[in-house]
Amino acid sequence: MAYHFDCDTEAVPRAAGVHDVQITGRWQALHGAPLGSYALAAGVRALGRQMVHPEPLAVSAHFLRPVEVGPAEVRTEIVRTGRRMATGEAHVWQGGKERLRAVATFTDFAEMNGRTATFEDPPRLPPPGECVDPLAGVTMPGGMTLLDRVEFRMAGRPGWLGGAPGGTPSCDFWMRFRDGREPDALALVFLWDVMAPMVLEIGEAPSTTLEATVHIRGVPAPGWLACRVATSHVTGGLCEEDMDIWDSRGRLVAQSRQLTLLR
């Protein structure tokens, strides 16, 4: 089966270090444009074609301009290749302008066998089947096609969806692809940004991501992903948003932090 995420992040090599990508309208968020992390995943996938190690480990991205529906070009460069890790850059261009720039380190998680310890538990959520679909019966903007691709489950509906922000910019929830595609390391490069911004719970409009860092901590097991997202500080119209993601076995598989600008 051809899944939408795989089709829409496909990077076709055209020349050495140059790949063609088609940015589709299937991943549009509240702002009515394709989600930046979708274009980031396409760029990281293109870069991964040149890496000797299979999975992204750490990705740092600067979002310079919004991406648009249409053809894009990914320019990649290998910076360093080592025995356990390799690092490169991916630059996504559209219309003669650079839209985002990312530095990514790749590894092979099958060979990561060092010490493991955890000091924080996953979200204490009811099983997905006992949670509510927060968007059931809710009319969202017509161009928000992302909701056709990713589904969520929560213990209760967030206040901002009902026009009454709760005042606490944090949330625990489940998520997965609607079409049955199982999560993997590349999917985590995208999924950290699919939840609505937490500043909606303090009455702010959606924010714009300026920079983000994503740490992949392991290849996730099949099934729902348990997530915790929160904003702790808003200063001068800027805020951070942190997300931790656990897989269906209760293992931490990704962490992200993004710096956003309030609109």
PDB file of C-alpha atoms in Angstrom:
ATOM      1  CA  MET A   1       0.000   0.000   0.000  1.00  0.00           C
ATOM      2  CA  ALA A   2       1.244   3.476  -0.887  1.00  0.00           C
ATOM      3  CA  TYR A   3       0.789   5.760   2.102  1.00  0.00           C
ATOM      4  CA  HIS A   4       0.261   9.492   1.644  1.00  0.00           C
ATOM      5  CA  PHE A   5       3.238  10.449   3.817  1.00  0.00           C
ATOM      6  CA  ASP A   6       5.626   8.291   1.798  1.00  0.00           C
ATOM      7  CA  CYS A   7       4.287   9.518  -1.553  1.00  0.00           C
ATOM      8  CA  ASP A   8       4.323  13.172  -0.522  1.00  0.00           C
ATOM      9  CA  THR A   9       7.870  13.175   0.884  1.00  0.00           C
ATOM     10  CA  GLU A  10       9.386  11.279  -2.052  1.00  0.00           C
ATOM     11  CA  ALA A  11      12.616  12.935  -3.187  1.00  0.00           C
ATOM     12  CA  VAL A  12      13.685  12.155  -6.742  1.00  0.00           C
ATOM     13  CA  PRO A  13      17.424  12.593  -7.434  1.00  0.00           C
ATOM     14  CA  ARG A  14      18.097  14.951 -10.367  1.00  0.00           C
ATOM     15  CA  ALA A  15      21.807  15.639 -10.002  1.00  0.00           C
ATOM     16  CA  ALA A  16      24.520  15.193  -7.388  1.00  0.00           C
ATOM     17  CA  GLY A  17      23.116  16.699  -4.195  1.00  0.00           C
ATOM     18  CA  VAL A  18      19.899  17.901  -5.865  1.00  0.00           C
ATOM     19  CA  HIS A  19      16.471  16.287  -5.451  1.00  0.00           C
ATOM     20  CA  ASP A  20      13.002  17.155  -6.726  1.00  0.00           C
ATOM     21  CA  VAL A  21      10.058  17.090  -4.308  1.00  0.00           C
ATOM     22  CA  GLN A  22       6.385  17.826  -4.925  1.00  0.00           C
ATOM     23  CA  ILE A  23       4.855  19.685  -1.976  1.00  0.00           C
ATOM     24  CA  THR A  24       1.185  18.694  -1.889  1.00  0.00           C
ATOM     25  CA  GLY A  25      -1.847  20.295  -0.271  1.00  0.00           C
ATOM     26  CA  ARG A  26      -2.565  17.237   1.868  1.00  0.00           C
ATOM     27  CA  TRP A  27      -0.684  18.495   4.946  1.00  0.00           C
ATOM     28  CA  GLN A  28      -2.051  22.007   5.485  1.00  0.00           C
ATOM     29  CA  ALA A  29      -2.447  23.332   9.036  1.00  0.00           C
ATOM     30  CA  LEU A  30      -4.474  26.108  10.685  1.00  0.00           C
ATOM     31  CA  HIS A  31      -2.656  28.800   8.698  1.00  0.00           C
ATOM     32  CA  GLY A  32      -3.853  27.253   5.408  1.00  0.00           C
ATOM     33  CA  ALA A  33      -0.394  26.330   4.101  1.00  0.00           C
ATOM     34  CA  PRO A  34       1.623  23.098   4.182  1.00  0.00           C
ATOM     35  CA  LEU A  35       3.115  22.384   7.598  1.00  0.00           C
ATOM     36  CA  GLY A  36       6.778  23.276   7.846  1.00  0.00           C
ATOM     37  CA  SER A  37       7.670  19.927   9.400  1.00  0.00           C
ATOM     38  CA  TYR A  38       6.223  18.188   6.334  1.00  0.00           C
ATOM     39  CA  ALA A  39       8.730  19.981   4.097  1.00  0.00           C
ATOM     40  CA  LEU A  40      11.401  19.263   6.707  1.00  0.00           C
ATOM     41  CA  ALA A  41      10.652  15.536   6.536  1.00  0.00           C
ATOM     42  CA  ALA A  42      10.964  15.657   2.750  1.00  0.00           C
ATOM     43  CA  GLY A  43      14.327  17.393   3.073  1.00  0.00           C
ATOM     44  CA  VAL A  44      15.593  14.921   5.658  1.00  0.00           C
ATOM     45  CA  ARG A  45      14.428  12.029   3.488  1.00  0.00           C
ATOM     46  CA  ALA A  46      16.385  13.414   0.545  1.00  0.00           C
ATOM     47  CA  LEU A  47      19.470  13.829   2.726  1.00  0.00           C
ATOM     48  CA  GLY A  48      19.051  10.307   4.041  1.00  0.00           C
ATOM     49  CA  ARG A  49      19.578   8.914   0.540  1.00  0.00           C
ATOM     50  CA  GLN A  50      23.230   9.930   0.804  1.00  0.00           C
ATOM     51  CA  MET A  51      23.862   8.828   4.380  1.00  0.00           C
ATOM     52  CA  VAL A  52      25.648   5.614   5.303  1.00  0.00           C
ATOM     53  CA  HIS A  53      23.486   5.335   8.444  1.00  0.00           C
ATOM     54  CA  PRO A  54      19.736   4.723   8.104  1.00  0.00           C
ATOM     55  CA  GLU A  55      17.903   6.867  10.659  1.00  0.00           C
ATOM     56  CA  PRO A  56      17.836  10.539  11.626  1.00  0.00           C
ATOM     57  CA  LEU A  57      19.036  11.116  15.182  1.00  0.00           C
ATOM     58  CA  ALA A  58      19.130  14.895  15.630  1.00  0.00           C
ATOM     59  CA  VAL A  59      17.598  17.476  13.319  1.00  0.00           C
ATOM     60  CA  SER A  60      17.867  21.246  13.710  1.00  0.00           C
ATOM     61  CA  ALA A  61      15.877  23.391  11.281  1.00  0.00           C
ATOM     62  CA  HIS A  62      15.400  27.093  10.588  1.00  0.00           C
ATOM     63  CA  PHE A  63      12.136  27.935   8.843  1.00  0.00           C
ATOM     64  CA  LEU A  64      12.990  30.903   6.647  1.00  0.00           C
ATOM     65  CA  ARG A  65       9.786  31.261   4.603  1.00  0.00           C
ATOM     66  CA  PRO A  66       6.501  29.337   4.366  1.00  0.00           C
ATOM     67  CA  VAL A  67       6.473  26.476   1.891  1.00  0.00           C
ATOM     68  CA  GLU A  68       3.793  26.419  -0.781  1.00  0.00           C
ATOM     69  CA  VAL A  69       1.974  23.746  -2.715  1.00  0.00           C
ATOM     70  CA  GLY A  70       3.996  22.950  -5.824  1.00  0.00           C
ATOM     71  CA  PRO A  71       7.418  21.716  -6.902  1.00  0.00           C
ATOM     72  CA  ALA A  72      10.407  22.208  -4.639  1.00  0.00           C
ATOM     73  CA  GLU A  73      14.100  21.486  -4.809  1.00  0.00           C
ATOM     74  CA  VAL A  74      16.134  19.937  -1.990  1.00  0.00           C
ATOM     75  CA  ARG A  75      19.860  20.631  -2.070  1.00  0.00           C
ATOM     76  CA  THR A  76      21.895  18.338   0.166  1.00  0.00           C
ATOM     77  CA  GLU A  77      25.465  18.252   1.383  1.00  0.00           C
ATOM     78  CA  ILE A  78      27.375  15.686   3.427  1.00  0.00           C
ATOM     79  CA  VAL A  79      29.329  17.426   6.185  1.00  0.00           C
ATOM     80  CA  ARG A  80      30.953  14.480   7.936  1.00  0.00           C
ATOM     81  CA  THR A  81      30.732  10.694   7.883  1.00  0.00           C
ATOM     82  CA  GLY A  82      31.841   8.684  10.890  1.00  0.00           C
ATOM     83  CA  ARG A  83      31.691   5.087  12.067  1.00  0.00           C
ATOM     84  CA  ARG A  84      28.589   5.593  14.239  1.00  0.00           C
ATOM     85  CA  MET A  85      27.136   8.859  12.952  1.00  0.00           C
ATOM     86  CA  ALA A  86      27.035  11.054   9.862  1.00  0.00           C
ATOM     87  CA  THR A  87      25.964  14.671   9.496  1.00  0.00           C
ATOM     88  CA  GLY A  88      24.671  16.649   6.541  1.00  0.00           C
ATOM     89  CA  GLU A  89      22.607  19.641   5.495  1.00  0.00           C
ATOM     90  CA  ALA A  90      19.344  19.917   3.561  1.00  0.00           C
ATOM     91  CA  HIS A  91      18.102  23.149   1.981  1.00  0.00           C
ATOM     92  CA  VAL A  92      14.555  23.334   0.603  1.00  0.00           C
ATOM     93  CA  TRP A  93      14.084  25.846  -2.223  1.00  0.00           C
ATOM     94  CA  GLN A  94      10.933  27.050  -3.976  1.00  0.00           C
ATOM     95  CA  GLY A  95      10.459  29.873  -6.450  1.00  0.00           C
ATOM     96  CA  GLY A  96      14.113  30.840  -6.302  1.00  0.00           C
ATOM     97  CA  LYS A  97      14.006  31.305  -2.511  1.00  0.00           C
ATOM     98  CA  GLU A  98      15.326  29.128   0.283  1.00  0.00           C
ATOM     99  CA  ARG A  99      12.355  28.083   2.440  1.00  0.00           C
ATOM    100  CA  LEU A 100      14.072  26.077   5.165  1.00  0.00           C
ATOM    101  CA  ARG A 101      17.546  24.962   6.148  1.00  0.00           C
ATOM    102  CA  ALA A 102      18.285  21.891   8.255  1.00  0.00           C
ATOM    103  CA  VAL A 103      21.298  20.164   9.733  1.00  0.00           C
ATOM    104  CA  ALA A 104      20.755  16.488  10.526  1.00  0.00           C
ATOM    105  CA  THR A 105      22.825  13.737  12.103  1.00  0.00           C
ATOM    106  CA  PHE A 106      22.021  10.133  11.193  1.00  0.00           C
ATOM    107  CA  THR A 107      22.796   6.890  13.023  1.00  0.00           C
ATOM    108  CA  ASP A 108      21.778   3.233  13.179  1.00  0.00           C
ATOM    109  CA  PHE A 109      19.585   2.646  16.225  1.00  0.00           C
ATOM    110  CA  ALA A 110      20.127  -1.103  15.956  1.00  0.00           C
ATOM    111  CA  GLU A 111      23.710  -0.452  17.080  1.00  0.00           C
ATOM    112  CA  MET A 112      22.820   1.947  19.917  1.00  0.00           C
ATOM    113  CA  ASN A 113      23.242  -0.409  22.859  1.00  0.00           C
ATOM    114  CA  GLY A 114      24.526   1.850  25.621  1.00  0.00           C
ATOM    115  CA  ARG A 115      23.012   2.523  29.029  1.00  0.00           C
ATOM    116  CA  THR A 116      19.282   3.287  29.141  1.00  0.00           C
ATOM    117  CA  ALA A 117      17.514   4.967  32.071  1.00  0.00           C
ATOM    118  CA  THR A 118      14.366   7.080  32.269  1.00  0.00           C
ATOM    119  CA  PHE A 119      13.230   9.452  34.992  1.00  0.00           C
ATOM    120  CA  GLU A 120       9.880  10.565  33.637  1.00  0.00           C
ATOM    121  CA  ASP A 121       6.789   8.466  32.946  1.00  0.00           C
ATOM    122  CA  PRO A 122       4.702   8.602  29.759  1.00  0.00           C
ATOM    123  CA  PRO A 123       1.379  10.476  29.877  1.00  0.00           C
ATOM    124  CA  ARG A 124      -1.224   8.702  32.021  1.00  0.00           C
ATOM    125  CA  LEU A 125      -3.873   8.521  29.349  1.00  0.00           C
ATOM    126  CA  PRO A 126      -6.775   6.099  29.074  1.00  0.00           C
ATOM    127  CA  PRO A 127      -6.383   3.669  26.153  1.00  0.00           C
ATOM    128  CA  PRO A 128      -7.120   5.354  22.807  1.00  0.00           C
ATOM    129  CA  GLY A 129     -10.426   3.486  22.501  1.00  0.00           C
ATOM    130  CA  GLU A 130     -11.597   5.045  25.776  1.00  0.00           C
ATOM    131  CA  CYS A 131     -10.515   8.575  24.856  1.00  0.00           C
ATOM    132  CA  VAL A 132     -12.471  11.156  22.879  1.00  0.00           C
ATOM    133  CA  ASP A 133     -11.822  12.399  19.380  1.00  0.00           C
ATOM    134  CA  PRO A 134     -11.397  16.122  20.176  1.00  0.00           C
ATOM    135  CA  LEU A 135     -12.474  17.104  16.672  1.00  0.00           C
ATOM    136  CA  ALA A 136     -15.681  15.078  16.512  1.00  0.00           C
ATOM    137  CA  GLY A 137     -18.470  17.482  15.641  1.00  0.00           C
ATOM    138  CA  VAL A 138     -16.082  20.431  15.342  1.00  0.00           C
ATOM    139  CA  THR A 139     -15.894  22.416  12.107  1.00  0.00           C
ATOM    140  CA  MET A 140     -12.337  23.462  11.344  1.00  0.00           C
ATOM    141  CA  PRO A 141     -11.140  25.730   8.509  1.00  0.00           C
ATOM    142  CA  GLY A 142     -11.756  24.062   5.172  1.00  0.00           C
ATOM    143  CA  GLY A 143      -8.127  24.219   4.079  1.00  0.00           C
ATOM    144  CA  MET A 144      -6.859  22.325   7.135  1.00  0.00           C
ATOM    145  CA  THR A 145      -6.220  19.054   5.295  1.00  0.00           C
ATOM    146  CA  LEU A 146      -3.758  17.840   7.936  1.00  0.00           C
ATOM    147  CA  LEU A 147      -6.713  16.511   9.936  1.00  0.00           C
ATOM    148  CA  ASP A 148      -7.486  14.105   7.097  1.00  0.00           C
ATOM    149  CA  ARG A 149      -4.030  12.564   7.542  1.00  0.00           C
ATOM    150  CA  VAL A 150      -3.436  12.501  11.316  1.00  0.00           C
ATOM    151  CA  GLU A 151      -5.911  11.618  14.071  1.00  0.00           C
ATOM    152  CA  PHE A 152      -5.864  12.389  17.773  1.00  0.00           C
ATOM    153  CA  ARG A 153      -7.398  11.054  20.975  1.00  0.00           C
ATOM    154  CA  MET A 154      -7.564  12.869  24.324  1.00  0.00           C
ATOM    155  CA  ALA A 155      -8.975  12.301  27.787  1.00  0.00           C
ATOM    156  CA  GLY A 156     -11.121  15.406  27.226  1.00  0.00           C
ATOM    157  CA  ARG A 157     -11.626  18.130  24.646  1.00  0.00           C
ATOM    158  CA  PRO A 158      -9.326  21.167  25.056  1.00  0.00           C
ATOM    159  CA  GLY A 159     -11.017  24.389  26.094  1.00  0.00           C
ATOM    160  CA  TRP A 160      -9.907  26.473  23.121  1.00  0.00           C
ATOM    161  CA  LEU A 161     -11.859  24.244  20.739  1.00  0.00           C
ATOM    162  CA  GLY A 162     -15.042  25.294  22.508  1.00  0.00           C
ATOM    163  CA  GLY A 163     -14.123  28.974  22.567  1.00  0.00           C
ATOM    164  CA  ALA A 164     -13.084  28.899  26.239  1.00  0.00           C
ATOM    165  CA  PRO A 165      -9.269  28.625  26.515  1.00  0.00           C
ATOM    166  CA  GLY A 166      -8.298  26.745  29.659  1.00  0.00           C
ATOM    167  CA  GLY A 167      -5.351  28.979  30.565  1.00  0.00           C
ATOM    168  CA  THR A 168      -2.791  26.158  30.794  1.00  0.00           C
ATOM    169  CA  PRO A 169      -0.768  25.726  27.580  1.00  0.00           C
ATOM    170  CA  SER A 170      -0.161  21.983  27.798  1.00  0.00           C
ATOM    171  CA  CYS A 171      -1.807  18.777  26.638  1.00  0.00           C
ATOM    172  CA  ASP A 172      -1.424  14.983  26.719  1.00  0.00           C
ATOM    173  CA  PHE A 173      -2.809  13.041  23.769  1.00  0.00           C
ATOM    174  CA  TRP A 174      -2.519  10.066  21.430  1.00  0.00           C
ATOM    175  CA  MET A 175      -1.830  10.422  17.708  1.00  0.00           C
ATOM    176  CA  ARG A 176      -1.288   8.286  14.608  1.00  0.00           C
ATOM    177  CA  PHE A 177      -1.613   8.414  10.817  1.00  0.00           C
ATOM    178  CA  ARG A 178      -5.215   7.900   9.712  1.00  0.00           C
ATOM    179  CA  ASP A 179      -4.317   5.651   6.789  1.00  0.00           C
ATOM    180  CA  GLY A 180      -2.632   3.035   8.962  1.00  0.00           C
ATOM    181  CA  ARG A 181       0.978   3.937   8.226  1.00  0.00           C
ATOM    182  CA  GLU A 182       3.036   2.910  11.225  1.00  0.00           C
ATOM    183  CA  PRO A 183       5.434   5.417  12.799  1.00  0.00           C
ATOM    184  CA  ASP A 184       9.154   5.316  12.099  1.00  0.00           C
ATOM    185  CA  ALA A 185      12.098   7.657  12.642  1.00  0.00           C
ATOM    186  CA  LEU A 186      11.311   9.782   9.573  1.00  0.00           C
ATOM    187  CA  ALA A 187       7.668  10.128  10.601  1.00  0.00           C
ATOM    188  CA  LEU A 188       8.823  11.532  13.966  1.00  0.00           C
ATOM    189  CA  VAL A 189      10.681  14.291  12.076  1.00  0.00           C
ATOM    190  CA  PHE A 190       7.211  15.360  10.907  1.00  0.00           C
ATOM    191  CA  LEU A 191       4.842  14.462  13.746  1.00  0.00           C
ATOM    192  CA  TRP A 192       6.355  16.714  16.434  1.00  0.00           C
ATOM    193  CA  ASP A 193       4.583  19.688  14.847  1.00  0.00           C
ATOM    194  CA  VAL A 194       1.115  18.366  14.006  1.00  0.00           C
ATOM    195  CA  MET A 195      -0.707  19.326  17.219  1.00  0.00           C
ATOM    196  CA  ALA A 196      -2.320  22.776  17.323  1.00  0.00           C
ATOM    197  CA  PRO A 197      -0.116  25.361  19.109  1.00  0.00           C
ATOM    198  CA  MET A 198      -0.546  25.325  22.882  1.00  0.00           C
ATOM    199  CA  VAL A 199      -0.768  29.130  23.009  1.00  0.00           C
ATOM    200  CA  LEU A 200      -4.361  28.696  21.818  1.00  0.00           C
ATOM    201  CA  GLU A 201      -5.107  27.728  25.440  1.00  0.00           C
ATOM    202  CA  ILE A 202      -4.033  31.195  26.599  1.00  0.00           C
ATOM    203  CA  GLY A 203      -6.115  32.979  23.992  1.00  0.00           C
ATOM    204  CA  GLU A 204      -3.370  33.559  21.427  1.00  0.00           C
ATOM    205  CA  ALA A 205      -3.647  32.998  17.706  1.00  0.00           C
ATOM    206  CA  PRO A 206      -1.564  30.228  16.115  1.00  0.00           C
ATOM    207  CA  SER A 207       2.156  30.923  16.195  1.00  0.00           C
ATOM    208  CA  THR A 208       4.846  30.747  13.512  1.00  0.00           C
ATOM    209  CA  THR A 209       7.797  28.397  13.997  1.00  0.00           C
ATOM    210  CA  LEU A 210      11.170  30.096  13.604  1.00  0.00           C
ATOM    211  CA  GLU A 211      13.487  27.253  14.638  1.00  0.00           C
ATOM    212  CA  ALA A 212      13.100  23.697  15.862  1.00  0.00           C
ATOM    213  CA  THR A 213      15.292  20.887  17.117  1.00  0.00           C
ATOM    214  CA  VAL A 214      14.108  17.287  17.074  1.00  0.00           C
ATOM    215  CA  HIS A 215      15.885  14.436  18.849  1.00  0.00           C
ATOM    216  CA  ILE A 216      14.919  10.945  17.760  1.00  0.00           C
ATOM    217  CA  ARG A 217      15.547   8.592  20.692  1.00  0.00           C
ATOM    218  CA  GLY A 218      14.630   5.321  19.029  1.00  0.00           C
ATOM    219  CA  VAL A 219      12.611   3.650  16.293  1.00  0.00           C
ATOM    220  CA  PRO A 220       8.992   3.496  17.522  1.00  0.00           C
ATOM    221  CA  ALA A 221       6.990   0.308  17.829  1.00  0.00           C
ATOM    222  CA  PRO A 222       3.801   0.039  15.737  1.00  0.00           C
ATOM    223  CA  GLY A 223       0.657   1.628  17.138  1.00  0.00           C
ATOM    224  CA  TRP A 224      -0.518   4.869  18.687  1.00  0.00           C
ATOM    225  CA  LEU A 225       2.019   7.433  19.926  1.00  0.00           C
ATOM    226  CA  ALA A 226       1.507   8.983  23.375  1.00  0.00           C
ATOM    227  CA  CYS A 227       2.474  12.662  23.456  1.00  0.00           C
ATOM    228  CA  ARG A 228       2.974  15.466  25.943  1.00  0.00           C
ATOM    229  CA  VAL A 229       3.284  19.030  24.647  1.00  0.00           C
ATOM    230  CA  ALA A 230       3.664  22.228  26.667  1.00  0.00           C
ATOM    231  CA  THR A 231       4.696  25.873  26.606  1.00  0.00           C
ATOM    232  CA  SER A 232       6.270  27.248  29.792  1.00  0.00           C
ATOM    233  CA  HIS A 233       7.384  30.769  28.874  1.00  0.00           C
ATOM    234  CA  VAL A 234       6.095  33.607  26.692  1.00  0.00           C
ATOM    235  CA  THR A 235       8.441  36.596  26.451  1.00  0.00           C
ATOM    236  CA  GLY A 236       8.238  39.532  24.080  1.00  0.00           C
ATOM    237  CA  GLY A 237       5.876  37.723  21.738  1.00  0.00           C
ATOM    238  CA  LEU A 238       8.110  34.647  21.548  1.00  0.00           C
ATOM    239  CA  CYS A 239       7.502  31.271  23.145  1.00  0.00           C
ATOM    240  CA  GLU A 240       8.893  27.768  23.181  1.00  0.00           C
ATOM    241  CA  GLU A 241       6.881  24.594  22.706  1.00  0.00           C
ATOM    242  CA  ASP A 242       8.252  21.271  23.882  1.00  0.00           C
ATOM    243  CA  MET A 243       6.960  17.832  22.914  1.00  0.00           C
ATOM    244  CA  ASP A 244       7.873  14.376  24.169  1.00  0.00           C
ATOM    245  CA  ILE A 245       6.663  11.300  22.265  1.00  0.00           C
ATOM    246  CA  TRP A 246       6.421   7.716  23.554  1.00  0.00           C
ATOM    247  CA  ASP A 247       5.590   4.656  21.485  1.00  0.00           C
ATOM    248  CA  SER A 248       2.976   1.976  22.161  1.00  0.00           C
ATOM    249  CA  ARG A 249       5.443   0.093  24.390  1.00  0.00           C
ATOM    250  CA  GLY A 250       5.972   3.095  26.638  1.00  0.00           C
ATOM    251  CA  ARG A 251       9.443   3.974  25.316  1.00  0.00           C
ATOM    252  CA  LEU A 252      10.479   7.566  24.739  1.00  0.00           C
ATOM    253  CA  VAL A 253      11.152   7.848  21.001  1.00  0.00           C
ATOM    254  CA  ALA A 254      11.362  11.587  20.286  1.00  0.00           C
ATOM    255  CA  GLN A 255      11.721  15.007  21.876  1.00  0.00           C
ATOM    256  CA  SER A 256      11.384  18.393  20.225  1.00  0.00           C
ATOM    257  CA  ARG A 257      11.650  22.062  21.089  1.00  0.00           C
ATOM    258  CA  GLN A 258      10.525  24.835  18.777  1.00  0.00           C
ATOM    259  CA  LEU A 259      10.845  28.600  19.094  1.00  0.00           C
ATOM    260  CA  THR A 260       7.722  30.325  17.810  1.00  0.00           C
ATOM    261  CA  LEU A 261       6.591  33.861  17.128  1.00  0.00           C
ATOM    262  CA  LEU A 262       3.083  34.851  18.194  1.00  0.00           C
ATOM    263  CA  ARG A 263       1.046  36.319  15.373  1.00  0.00           C
TER     264      ARG A 263
END
